[in-house]
CSV table of C-alpha atoms (C1' of nucleotides) in Angstrom, one decimal:
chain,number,residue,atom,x,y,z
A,1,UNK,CA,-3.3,31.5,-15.2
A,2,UNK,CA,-0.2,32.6,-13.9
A,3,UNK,CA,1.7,29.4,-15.4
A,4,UNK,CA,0.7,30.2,-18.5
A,5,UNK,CA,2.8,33.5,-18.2
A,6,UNK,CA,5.5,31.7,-16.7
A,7,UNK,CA,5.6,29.6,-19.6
A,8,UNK,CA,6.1,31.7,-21.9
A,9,UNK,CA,8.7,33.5,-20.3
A,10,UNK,CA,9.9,30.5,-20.1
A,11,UNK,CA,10.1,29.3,-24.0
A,12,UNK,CA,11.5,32.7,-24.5
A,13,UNK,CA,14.5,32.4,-22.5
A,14,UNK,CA,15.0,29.1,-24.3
A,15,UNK,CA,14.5,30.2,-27.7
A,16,UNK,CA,17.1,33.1,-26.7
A,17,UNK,CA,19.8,30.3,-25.1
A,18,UNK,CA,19.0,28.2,-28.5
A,19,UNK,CA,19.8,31.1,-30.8
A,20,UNK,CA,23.0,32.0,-29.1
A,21,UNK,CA,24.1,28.3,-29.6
A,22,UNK,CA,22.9,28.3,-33.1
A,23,UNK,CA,25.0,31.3,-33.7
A,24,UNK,CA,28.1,30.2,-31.7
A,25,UNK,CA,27.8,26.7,-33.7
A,26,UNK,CA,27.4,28.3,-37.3
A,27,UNK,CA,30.3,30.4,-36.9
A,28,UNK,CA,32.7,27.5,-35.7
A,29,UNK,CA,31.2,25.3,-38.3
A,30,UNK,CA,32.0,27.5,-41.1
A,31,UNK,CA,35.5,28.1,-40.0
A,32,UNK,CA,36.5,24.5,-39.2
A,33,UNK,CA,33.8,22.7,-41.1
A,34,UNK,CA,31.5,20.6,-39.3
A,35,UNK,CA,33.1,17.7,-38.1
A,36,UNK,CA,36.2,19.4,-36.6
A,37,UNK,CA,33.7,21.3,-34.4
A,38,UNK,CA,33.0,19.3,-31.0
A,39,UNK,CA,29.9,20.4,-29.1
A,40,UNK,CA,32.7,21.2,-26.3
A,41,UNK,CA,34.1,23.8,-28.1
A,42,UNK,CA,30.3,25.3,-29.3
A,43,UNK,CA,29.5,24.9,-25.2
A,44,UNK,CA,32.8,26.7,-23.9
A,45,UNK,CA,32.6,29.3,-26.9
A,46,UNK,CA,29.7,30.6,-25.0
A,47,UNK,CA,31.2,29.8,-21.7
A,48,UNK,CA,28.8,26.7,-21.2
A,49,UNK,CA,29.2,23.1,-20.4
A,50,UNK,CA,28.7,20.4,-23.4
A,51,UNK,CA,25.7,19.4,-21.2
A,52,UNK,CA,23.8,22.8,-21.3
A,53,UNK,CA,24.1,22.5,-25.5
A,54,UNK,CA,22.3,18.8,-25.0
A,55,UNK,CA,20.0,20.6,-22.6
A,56,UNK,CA,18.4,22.7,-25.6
A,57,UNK,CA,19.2,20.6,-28.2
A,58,UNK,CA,18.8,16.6,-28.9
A,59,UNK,CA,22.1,16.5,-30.7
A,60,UNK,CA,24.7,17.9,-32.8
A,61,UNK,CA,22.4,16.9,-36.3
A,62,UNK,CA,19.8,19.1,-34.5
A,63,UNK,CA,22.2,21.7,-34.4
A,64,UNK,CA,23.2,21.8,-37.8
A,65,UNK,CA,19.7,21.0,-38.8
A,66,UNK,CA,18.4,24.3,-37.2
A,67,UNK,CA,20.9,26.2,-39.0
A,68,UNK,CA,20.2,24.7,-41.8
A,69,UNK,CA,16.4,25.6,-41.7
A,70,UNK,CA,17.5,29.2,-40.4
A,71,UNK,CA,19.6,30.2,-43.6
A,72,UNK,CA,16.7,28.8,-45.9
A,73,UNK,CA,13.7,30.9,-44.2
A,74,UNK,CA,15.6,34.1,-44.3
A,75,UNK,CA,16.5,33.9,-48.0
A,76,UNK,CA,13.6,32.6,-49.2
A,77,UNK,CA,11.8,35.3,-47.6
A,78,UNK,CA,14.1,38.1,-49.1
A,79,UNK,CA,13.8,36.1,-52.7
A,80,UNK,CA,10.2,35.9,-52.8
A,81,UNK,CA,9.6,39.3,-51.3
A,82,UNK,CA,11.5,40.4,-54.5
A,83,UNK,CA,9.6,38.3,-56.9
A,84,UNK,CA,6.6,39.7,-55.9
A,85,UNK,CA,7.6,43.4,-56.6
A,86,UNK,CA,6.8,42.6,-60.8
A,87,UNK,CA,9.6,44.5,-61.9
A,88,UNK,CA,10.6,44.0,-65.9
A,89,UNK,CA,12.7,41.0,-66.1
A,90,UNK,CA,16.3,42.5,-66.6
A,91,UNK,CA,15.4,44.9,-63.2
A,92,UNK,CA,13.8,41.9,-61.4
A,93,UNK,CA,17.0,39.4,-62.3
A,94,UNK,CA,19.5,42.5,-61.2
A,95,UNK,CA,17.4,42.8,-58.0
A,96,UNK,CA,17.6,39.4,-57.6
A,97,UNK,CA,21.2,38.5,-58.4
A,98,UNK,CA,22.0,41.7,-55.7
A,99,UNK,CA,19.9,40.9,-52.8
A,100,UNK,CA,21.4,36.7,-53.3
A,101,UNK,CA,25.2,38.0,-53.7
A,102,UNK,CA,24.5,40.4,-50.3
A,103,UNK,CA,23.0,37.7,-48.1
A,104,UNK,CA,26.2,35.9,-49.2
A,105,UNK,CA,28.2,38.6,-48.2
A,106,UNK,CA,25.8,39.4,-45.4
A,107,UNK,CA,26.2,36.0,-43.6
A,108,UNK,CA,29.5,34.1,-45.0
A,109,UNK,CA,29.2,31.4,-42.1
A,110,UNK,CA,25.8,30.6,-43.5
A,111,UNK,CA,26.7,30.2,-47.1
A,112,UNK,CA,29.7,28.3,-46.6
A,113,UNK,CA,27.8,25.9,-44.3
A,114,UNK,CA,25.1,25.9,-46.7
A,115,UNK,CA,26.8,25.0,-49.9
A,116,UNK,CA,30.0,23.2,-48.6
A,117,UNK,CA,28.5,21.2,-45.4
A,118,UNK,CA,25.2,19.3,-47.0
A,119,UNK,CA,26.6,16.0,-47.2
A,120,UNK,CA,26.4,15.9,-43.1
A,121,UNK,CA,23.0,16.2,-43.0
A,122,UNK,CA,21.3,12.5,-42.9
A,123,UNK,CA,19.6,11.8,-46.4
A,124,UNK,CA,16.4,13.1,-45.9
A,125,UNK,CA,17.4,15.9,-44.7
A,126,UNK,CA,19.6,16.2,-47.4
A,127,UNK,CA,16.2,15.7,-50.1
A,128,UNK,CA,14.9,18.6,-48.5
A,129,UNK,CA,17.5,20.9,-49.1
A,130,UNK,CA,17.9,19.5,-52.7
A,131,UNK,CA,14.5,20.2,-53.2
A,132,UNK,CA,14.8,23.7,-51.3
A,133,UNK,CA,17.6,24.5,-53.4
A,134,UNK,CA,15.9,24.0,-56.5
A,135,UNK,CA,12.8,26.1,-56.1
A,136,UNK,CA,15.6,28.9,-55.5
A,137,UNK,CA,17.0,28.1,-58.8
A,138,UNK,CA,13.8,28.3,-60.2
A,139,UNK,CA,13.2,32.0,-59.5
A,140,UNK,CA,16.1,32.9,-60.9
A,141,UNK,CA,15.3,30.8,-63.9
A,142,UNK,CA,12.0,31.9,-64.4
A,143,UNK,CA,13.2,35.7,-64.2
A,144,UNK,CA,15.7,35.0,-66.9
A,145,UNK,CA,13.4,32.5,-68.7
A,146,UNK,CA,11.2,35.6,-69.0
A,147,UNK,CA,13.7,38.0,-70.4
A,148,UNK,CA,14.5,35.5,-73.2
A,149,UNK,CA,10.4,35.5,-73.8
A,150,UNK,CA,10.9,39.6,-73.9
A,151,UNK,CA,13.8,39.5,-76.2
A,152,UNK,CA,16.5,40.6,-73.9
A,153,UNK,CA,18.0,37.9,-72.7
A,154,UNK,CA,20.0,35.7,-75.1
A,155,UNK,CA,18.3,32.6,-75.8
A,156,UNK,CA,21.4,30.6,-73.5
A,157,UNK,CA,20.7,27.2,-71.3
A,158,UNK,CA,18.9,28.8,-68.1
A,159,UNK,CA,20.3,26.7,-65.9
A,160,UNK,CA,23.8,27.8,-67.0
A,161,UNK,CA,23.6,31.3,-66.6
A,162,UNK,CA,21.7,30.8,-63.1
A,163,UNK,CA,24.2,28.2,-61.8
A,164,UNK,CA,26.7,30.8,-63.3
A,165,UNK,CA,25.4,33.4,-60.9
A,166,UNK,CA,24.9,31.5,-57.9
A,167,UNK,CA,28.3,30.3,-58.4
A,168,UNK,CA,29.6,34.1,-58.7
A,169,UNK,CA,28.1,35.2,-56.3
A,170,UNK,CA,28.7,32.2,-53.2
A,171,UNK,CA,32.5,32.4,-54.2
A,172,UNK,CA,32.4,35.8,-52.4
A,173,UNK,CA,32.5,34.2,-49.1
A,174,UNK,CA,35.7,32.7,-50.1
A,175,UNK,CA,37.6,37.1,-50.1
A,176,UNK,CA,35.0,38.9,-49.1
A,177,UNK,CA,36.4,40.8,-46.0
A,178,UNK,CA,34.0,42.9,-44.1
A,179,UNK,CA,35.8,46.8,-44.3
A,180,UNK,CA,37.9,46.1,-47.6
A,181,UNK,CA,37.9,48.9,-49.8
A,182,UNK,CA,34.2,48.0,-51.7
A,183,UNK,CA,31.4,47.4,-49.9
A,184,UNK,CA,28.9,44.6,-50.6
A,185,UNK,CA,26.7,46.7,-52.3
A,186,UNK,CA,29.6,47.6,-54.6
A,187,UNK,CA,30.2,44.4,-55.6
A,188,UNK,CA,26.9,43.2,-55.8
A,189,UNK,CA,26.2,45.7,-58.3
A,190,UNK,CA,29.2,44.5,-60.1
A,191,UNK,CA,28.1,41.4,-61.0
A,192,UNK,CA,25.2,42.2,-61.6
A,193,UNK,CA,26.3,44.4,-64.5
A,194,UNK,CA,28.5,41.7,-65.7
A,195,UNK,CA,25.9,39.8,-66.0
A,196,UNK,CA,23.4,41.4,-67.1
A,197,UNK,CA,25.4,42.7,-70.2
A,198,UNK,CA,27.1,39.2,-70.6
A,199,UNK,CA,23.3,38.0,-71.1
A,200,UNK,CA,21.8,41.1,-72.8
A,201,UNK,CA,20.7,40.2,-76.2
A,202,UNK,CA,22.4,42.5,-78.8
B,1,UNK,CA,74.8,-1.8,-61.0
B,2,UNK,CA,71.4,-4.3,-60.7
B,3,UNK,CA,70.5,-2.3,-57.8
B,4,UNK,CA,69.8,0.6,-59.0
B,5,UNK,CA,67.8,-1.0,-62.1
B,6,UNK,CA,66.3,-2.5,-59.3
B,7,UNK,CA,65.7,0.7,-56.6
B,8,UNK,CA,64.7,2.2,-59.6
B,9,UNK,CA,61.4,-0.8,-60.7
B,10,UNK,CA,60.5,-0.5,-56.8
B,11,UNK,CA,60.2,2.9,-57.3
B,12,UNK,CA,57.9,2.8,-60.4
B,13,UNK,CA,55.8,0.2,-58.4
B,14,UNK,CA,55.2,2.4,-55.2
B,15,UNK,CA,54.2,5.1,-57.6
B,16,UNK,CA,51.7,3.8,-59.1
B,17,UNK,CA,50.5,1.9,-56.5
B,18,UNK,CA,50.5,5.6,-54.3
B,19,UNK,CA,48.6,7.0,-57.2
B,20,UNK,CA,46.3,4.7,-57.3
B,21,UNK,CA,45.7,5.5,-53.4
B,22,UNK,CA,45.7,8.9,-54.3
B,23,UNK,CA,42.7,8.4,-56.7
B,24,UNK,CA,40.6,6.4,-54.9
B,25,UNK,CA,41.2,8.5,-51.9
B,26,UNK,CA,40.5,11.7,-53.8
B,27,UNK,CA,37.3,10.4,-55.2
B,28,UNK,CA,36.3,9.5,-51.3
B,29,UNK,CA,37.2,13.0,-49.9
B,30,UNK,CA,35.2,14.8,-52.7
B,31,UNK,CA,31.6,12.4,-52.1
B,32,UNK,CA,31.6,12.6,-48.7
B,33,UNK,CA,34.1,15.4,-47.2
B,34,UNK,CA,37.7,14.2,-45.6
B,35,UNK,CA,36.7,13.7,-42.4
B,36,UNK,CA,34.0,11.4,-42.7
B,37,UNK,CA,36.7,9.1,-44.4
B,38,UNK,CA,38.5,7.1,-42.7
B,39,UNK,CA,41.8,5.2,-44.1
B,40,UNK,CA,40.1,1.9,-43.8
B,41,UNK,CA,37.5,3.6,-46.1
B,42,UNK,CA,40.3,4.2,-48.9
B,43,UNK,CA,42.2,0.8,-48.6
B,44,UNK,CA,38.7,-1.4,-48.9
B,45,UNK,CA,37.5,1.1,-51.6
B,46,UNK,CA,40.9,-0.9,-53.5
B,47,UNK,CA,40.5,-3.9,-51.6
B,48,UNK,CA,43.5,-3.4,-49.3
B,49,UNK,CA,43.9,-3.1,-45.7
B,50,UNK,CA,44.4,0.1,-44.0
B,51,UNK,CA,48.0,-1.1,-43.6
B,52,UNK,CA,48.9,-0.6,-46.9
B,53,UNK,CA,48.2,2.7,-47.1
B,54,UNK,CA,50.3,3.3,-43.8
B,55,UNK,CA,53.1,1.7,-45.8
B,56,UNK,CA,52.9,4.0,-48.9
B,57,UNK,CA,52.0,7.1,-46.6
B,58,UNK,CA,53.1,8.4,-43.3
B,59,UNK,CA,49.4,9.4,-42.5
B,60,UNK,CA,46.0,10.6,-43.1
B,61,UNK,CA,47.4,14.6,-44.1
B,62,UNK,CA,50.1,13.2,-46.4
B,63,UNK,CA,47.4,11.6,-48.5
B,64,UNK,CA,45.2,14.8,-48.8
B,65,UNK,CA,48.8,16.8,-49.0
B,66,UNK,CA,49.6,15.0,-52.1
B,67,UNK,CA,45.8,15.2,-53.7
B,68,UNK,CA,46.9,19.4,-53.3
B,69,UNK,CA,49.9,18.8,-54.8
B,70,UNK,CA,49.0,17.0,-57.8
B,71,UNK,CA,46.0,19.1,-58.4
B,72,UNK,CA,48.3,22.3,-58.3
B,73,UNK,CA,50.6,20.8,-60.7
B,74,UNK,CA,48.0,19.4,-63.4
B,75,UNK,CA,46.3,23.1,-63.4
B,76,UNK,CA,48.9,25.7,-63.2
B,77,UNK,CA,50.9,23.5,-66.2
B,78,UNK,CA,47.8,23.8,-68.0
B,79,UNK,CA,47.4,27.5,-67.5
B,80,UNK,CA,51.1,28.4,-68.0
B,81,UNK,CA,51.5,27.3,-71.7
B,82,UNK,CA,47.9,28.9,-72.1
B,83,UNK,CA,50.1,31.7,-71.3
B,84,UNK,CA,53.1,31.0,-73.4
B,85,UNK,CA,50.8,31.7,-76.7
B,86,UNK,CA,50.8,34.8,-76.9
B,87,UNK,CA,47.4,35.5,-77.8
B,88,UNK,CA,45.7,39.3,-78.1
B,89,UNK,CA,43.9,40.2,-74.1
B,90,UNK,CA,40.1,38.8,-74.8
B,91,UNK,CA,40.7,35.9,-76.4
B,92,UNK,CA,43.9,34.9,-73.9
B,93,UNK,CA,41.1,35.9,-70.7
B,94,UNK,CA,38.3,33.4,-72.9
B,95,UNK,CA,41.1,30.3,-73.3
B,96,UNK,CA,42.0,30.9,-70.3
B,97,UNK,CA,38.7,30.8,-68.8
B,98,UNK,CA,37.5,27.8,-70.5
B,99,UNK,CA,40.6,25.9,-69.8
B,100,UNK,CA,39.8,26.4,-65.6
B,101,UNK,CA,36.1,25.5,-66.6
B,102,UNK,CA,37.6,22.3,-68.3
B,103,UNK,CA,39.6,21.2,-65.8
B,104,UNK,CA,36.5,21.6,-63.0
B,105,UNK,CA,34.3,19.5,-65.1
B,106,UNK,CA,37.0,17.5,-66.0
B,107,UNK,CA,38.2,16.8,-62.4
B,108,UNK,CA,34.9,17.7,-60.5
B,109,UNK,CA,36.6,15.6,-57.4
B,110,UNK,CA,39.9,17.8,-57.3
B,111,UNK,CA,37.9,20.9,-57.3
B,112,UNK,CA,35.5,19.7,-54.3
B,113,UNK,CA,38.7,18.9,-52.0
B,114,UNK,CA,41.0,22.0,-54.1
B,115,UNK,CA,38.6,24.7,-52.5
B,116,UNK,CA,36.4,23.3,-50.0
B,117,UNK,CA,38.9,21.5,-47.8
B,118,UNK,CA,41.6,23.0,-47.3
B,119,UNK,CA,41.1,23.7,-43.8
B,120,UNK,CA,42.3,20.9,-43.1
B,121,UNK,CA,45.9,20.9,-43.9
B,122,UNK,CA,48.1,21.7,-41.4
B,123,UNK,CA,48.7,25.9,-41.4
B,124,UNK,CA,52.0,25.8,-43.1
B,125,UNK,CA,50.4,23.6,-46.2
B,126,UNK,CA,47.6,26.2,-46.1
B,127,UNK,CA,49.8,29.3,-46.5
B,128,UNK,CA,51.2,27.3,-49.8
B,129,UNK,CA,48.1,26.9,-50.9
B,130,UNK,CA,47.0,30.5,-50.0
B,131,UNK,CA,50.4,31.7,-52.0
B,132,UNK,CA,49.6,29.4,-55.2
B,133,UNK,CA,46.2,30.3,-55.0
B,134,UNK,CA,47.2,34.1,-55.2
B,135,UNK,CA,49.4,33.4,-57.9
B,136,UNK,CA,47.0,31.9,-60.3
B,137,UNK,CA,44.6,34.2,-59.7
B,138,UNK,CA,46.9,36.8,-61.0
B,139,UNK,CA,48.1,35.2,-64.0
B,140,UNK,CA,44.0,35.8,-64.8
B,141,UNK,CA,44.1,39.4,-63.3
B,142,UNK,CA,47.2,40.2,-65.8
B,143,UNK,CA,45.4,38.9,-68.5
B,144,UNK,CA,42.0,41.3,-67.7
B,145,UNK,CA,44.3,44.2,-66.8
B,146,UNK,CA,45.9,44.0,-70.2
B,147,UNK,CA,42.6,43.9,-71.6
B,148,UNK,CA,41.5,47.2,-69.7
B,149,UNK,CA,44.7,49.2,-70.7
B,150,UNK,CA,44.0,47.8,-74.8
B,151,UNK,CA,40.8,49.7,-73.9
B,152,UNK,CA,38.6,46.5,-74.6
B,153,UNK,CA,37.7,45.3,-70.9
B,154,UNK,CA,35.8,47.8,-68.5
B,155,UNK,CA,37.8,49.1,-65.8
B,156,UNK,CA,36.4,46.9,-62.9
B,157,UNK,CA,38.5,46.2,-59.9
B,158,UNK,CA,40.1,43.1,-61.5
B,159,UNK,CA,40.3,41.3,-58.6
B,160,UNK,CA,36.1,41.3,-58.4
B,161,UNK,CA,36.3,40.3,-61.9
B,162,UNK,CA,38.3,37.1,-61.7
B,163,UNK,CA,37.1,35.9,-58.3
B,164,UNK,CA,33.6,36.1,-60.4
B,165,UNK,CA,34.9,34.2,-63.0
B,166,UNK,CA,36.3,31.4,-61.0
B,167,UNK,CA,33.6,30.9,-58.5
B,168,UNK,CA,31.2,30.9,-61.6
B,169,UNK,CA,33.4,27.9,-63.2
B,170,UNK,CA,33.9,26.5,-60.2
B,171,UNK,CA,30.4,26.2,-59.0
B,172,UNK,CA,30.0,23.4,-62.0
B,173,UNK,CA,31.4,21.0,-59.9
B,174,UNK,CA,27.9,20.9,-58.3
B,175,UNK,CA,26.2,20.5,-61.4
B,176,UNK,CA,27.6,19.1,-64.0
B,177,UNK,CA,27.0,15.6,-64.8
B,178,UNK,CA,29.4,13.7,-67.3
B,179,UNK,CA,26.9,12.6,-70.0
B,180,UNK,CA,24.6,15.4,-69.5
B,181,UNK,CA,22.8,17.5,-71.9
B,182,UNK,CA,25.9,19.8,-72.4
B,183,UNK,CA,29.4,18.7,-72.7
B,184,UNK,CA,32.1,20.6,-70.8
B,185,UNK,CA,32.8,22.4,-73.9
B,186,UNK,CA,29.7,23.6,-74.9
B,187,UNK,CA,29.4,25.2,-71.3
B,188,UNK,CA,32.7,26.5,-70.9
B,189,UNK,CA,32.1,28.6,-73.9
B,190,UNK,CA,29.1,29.6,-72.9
B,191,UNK,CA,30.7,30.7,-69.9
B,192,UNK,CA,33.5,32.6,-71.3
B,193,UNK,CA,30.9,34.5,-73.9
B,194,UNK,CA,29.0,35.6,-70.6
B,195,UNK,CA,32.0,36.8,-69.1
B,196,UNK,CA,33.7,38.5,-72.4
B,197,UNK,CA,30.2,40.1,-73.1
B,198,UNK,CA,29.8,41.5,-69.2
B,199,UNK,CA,33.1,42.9,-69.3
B,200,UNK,CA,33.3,44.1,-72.6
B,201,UNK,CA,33.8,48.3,-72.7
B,202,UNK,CA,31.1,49.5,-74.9
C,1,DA,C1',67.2,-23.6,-53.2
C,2,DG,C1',67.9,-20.2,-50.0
C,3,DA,C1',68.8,-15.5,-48.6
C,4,DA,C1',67.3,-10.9,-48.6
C,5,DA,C1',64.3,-7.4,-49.5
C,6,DT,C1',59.6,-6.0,-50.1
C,7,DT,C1',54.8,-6.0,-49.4
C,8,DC,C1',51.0,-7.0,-46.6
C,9,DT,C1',48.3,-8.6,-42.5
C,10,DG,C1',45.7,-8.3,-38.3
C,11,DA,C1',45.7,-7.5,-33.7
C,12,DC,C1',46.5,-3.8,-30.7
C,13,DC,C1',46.9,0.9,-28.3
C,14,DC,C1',45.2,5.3,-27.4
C,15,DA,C1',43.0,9.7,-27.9
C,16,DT,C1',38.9,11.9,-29.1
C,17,DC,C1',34.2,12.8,-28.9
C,18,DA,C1',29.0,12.1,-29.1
C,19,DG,C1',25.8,11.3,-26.0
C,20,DT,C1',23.9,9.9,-21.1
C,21,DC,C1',22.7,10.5,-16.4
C,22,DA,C1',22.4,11.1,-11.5
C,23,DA,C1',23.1,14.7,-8.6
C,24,DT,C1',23.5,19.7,-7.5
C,25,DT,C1',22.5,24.5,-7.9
C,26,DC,C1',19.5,28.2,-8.8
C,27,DA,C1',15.1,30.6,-9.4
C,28,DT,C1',10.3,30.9,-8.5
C,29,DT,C1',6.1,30.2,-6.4
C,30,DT,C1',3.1,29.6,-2.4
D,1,DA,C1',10.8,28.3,4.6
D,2,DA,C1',9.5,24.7,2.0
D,3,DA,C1',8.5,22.9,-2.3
D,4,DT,C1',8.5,22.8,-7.2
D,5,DG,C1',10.7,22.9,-11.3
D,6,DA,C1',14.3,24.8,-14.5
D,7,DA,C1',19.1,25.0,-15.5
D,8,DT,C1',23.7,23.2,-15.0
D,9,DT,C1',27.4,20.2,-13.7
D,10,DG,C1',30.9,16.7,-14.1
D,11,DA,C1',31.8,12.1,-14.3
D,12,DC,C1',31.0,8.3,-17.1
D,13,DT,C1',30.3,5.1,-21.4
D,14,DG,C1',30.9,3.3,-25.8
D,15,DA,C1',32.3,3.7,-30.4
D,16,DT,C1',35.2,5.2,-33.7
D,17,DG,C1',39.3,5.8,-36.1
D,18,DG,C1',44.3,7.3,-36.5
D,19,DG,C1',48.4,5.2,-36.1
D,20,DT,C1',51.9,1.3,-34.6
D,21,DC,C1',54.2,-3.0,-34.8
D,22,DA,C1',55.7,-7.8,-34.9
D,23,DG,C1',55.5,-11.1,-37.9
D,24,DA,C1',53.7,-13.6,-42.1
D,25,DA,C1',53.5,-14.0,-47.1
D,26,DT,C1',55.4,-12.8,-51.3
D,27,DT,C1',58.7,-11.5,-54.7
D,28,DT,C1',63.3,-10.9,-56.2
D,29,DC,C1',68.1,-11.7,-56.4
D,30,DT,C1',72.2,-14.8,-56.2
DNA sequence: AGAAATTCTGACCCATCAGTCAATTCATTT
DNA sequence: AAATGAATTGACTGATGGGTCAGAATTTCT
């Protein structure tokens, strides 16, 4: 079955086109924000026409939808490939709180589109991500719930201390400048010593 | 002279009627982003028509222009007299601290448009903003690096501290509900016992 | 009351931009 | 070389929204 092969080769070259797009889009979208990105100036940032980005995708929600779903699998995966390493909880929040603050780092588009830019998502997109968002809380909270169980962790709000170091550790796309004088993994194991001591039961 | 008792009562009336505009406006641009809000939006939201606001504004960056500017004004008066007292290094960093946490919760609108959107004010507005920024960030770095040299703070790069601190008190914007289980107070100190703890030298 | 200033209205213009579509080019297969 | 289908173009539409303006309504002053 030769059209089978042809197929394929054919959904590849899309999926490579769509990825490109998606990249060229998340990048203008986190420097301009959303709605001051037209799908002209994704298009021509690639050298295409408007009509090759409606060619691959059905619009510009899609686009942002895609990005959307993008940013979530990769740090889901990253978070619960932690989680399952059963490190003791002060090791398993530090792990945690470093890998989160070097995806941010990692991918500033991604985090600014994926904190600041909900509200353009239509509302049931937008339950998803709520949703989404909390079961990421919830590892962190159940890491640090744990620690307070083990007598390490002072017996503080949980959702406090993890909005705390969420909120840490996304502001880093705000200054965080690829070659500055500390690298990511400086920094990220800054804060996590911060925090860790600033919650460290004494 | 009547007319001056008189330029003077107009005056107070366009005030409060702009500050009114600004409010409701402000409220607006935090819910749903400033783009997605048209000036038709704002003037219904007070039962006007989008005329009046084209008679207390020259246009749609004006408006948001003087959101910045009263935002800037409200927080760095705050801070400076925090200043003033001339308190010993960690508890001038902790007031200090929970007086930006305060003002988030306080103002969760001003923060959403303060850091999220100010990409879209002209370039020239944005280097203010970028300069005022800068400048209350250091009156928190002074306050850490006095705390390092009285031998009481770590010796982190300060800047790392303080960018932690403020992302971590701003990030309540996106949590905090008026009413909730905690009251801004109760958090903020939280907050800055997390902070003093994680950077206390030990 | 009547003049003068102030405030407000609603219709209008114009630029921008999401999204469509028929037609064309290009690549691949037979 | 002809046929098939994928990829691309560019012109078009329709809606939205910023901003203008001439005049109407209202308030204030004399």
């Amino acid at each position: 079955m030769k059209t089978k092969v042809r197929e394929e080769l054919k959904l590849k070259k899309q999926a490579y086109v769509q990825e490109e797009i998606l990249t060229a889009a998340a990048t203008l979208f986190a420097e301009t924000g959303i709605r001051a990105v037209t799908i002209d100036d994704i298009a021509s940032s690639l050298g295409y026409t408007k009509s090759v980005v409606y060619y691959y995708f059905k619009n510009k929600n899609q686009v942002l939808w895609e990005i959307f779903q993008r940013i979530h699998e990769a740090w889901s995966q990253d978070m619960t490939s932690i989680m399952e390493s059963d490190l003791p909880p002060a090791e398993l929040l530090g792990a945690m709180i470093r890998q989160h603050a070097l995806n941010v780092m990692g991918r500033k588009a991604w985090t600014a589109i994926y904190f600041r830019d909900q509200g353009e998502l239509t509302t049931d997109q937008q339950k998803i991500i709520v949703k989404r968002k909390r079961e990421y809380d919830q590892l962190f909270k159940s890491a640090y719930t744990k620690g307070v169980e083990a007598g390490i962790f002072r017996d503080i709000p949980t959702y406090l201390v993890v909005s705390g170091i969420i909120g840490m550790a996304n502001f880093t796309h705000a200054w965080f400048k690829e070659g500055g004088a500390m690298s990511p993994e400086e920094i990220a194991d800054h804060y996590v010593e911060i925090i860790l001591n600033g919650c460290k039961k004494n």
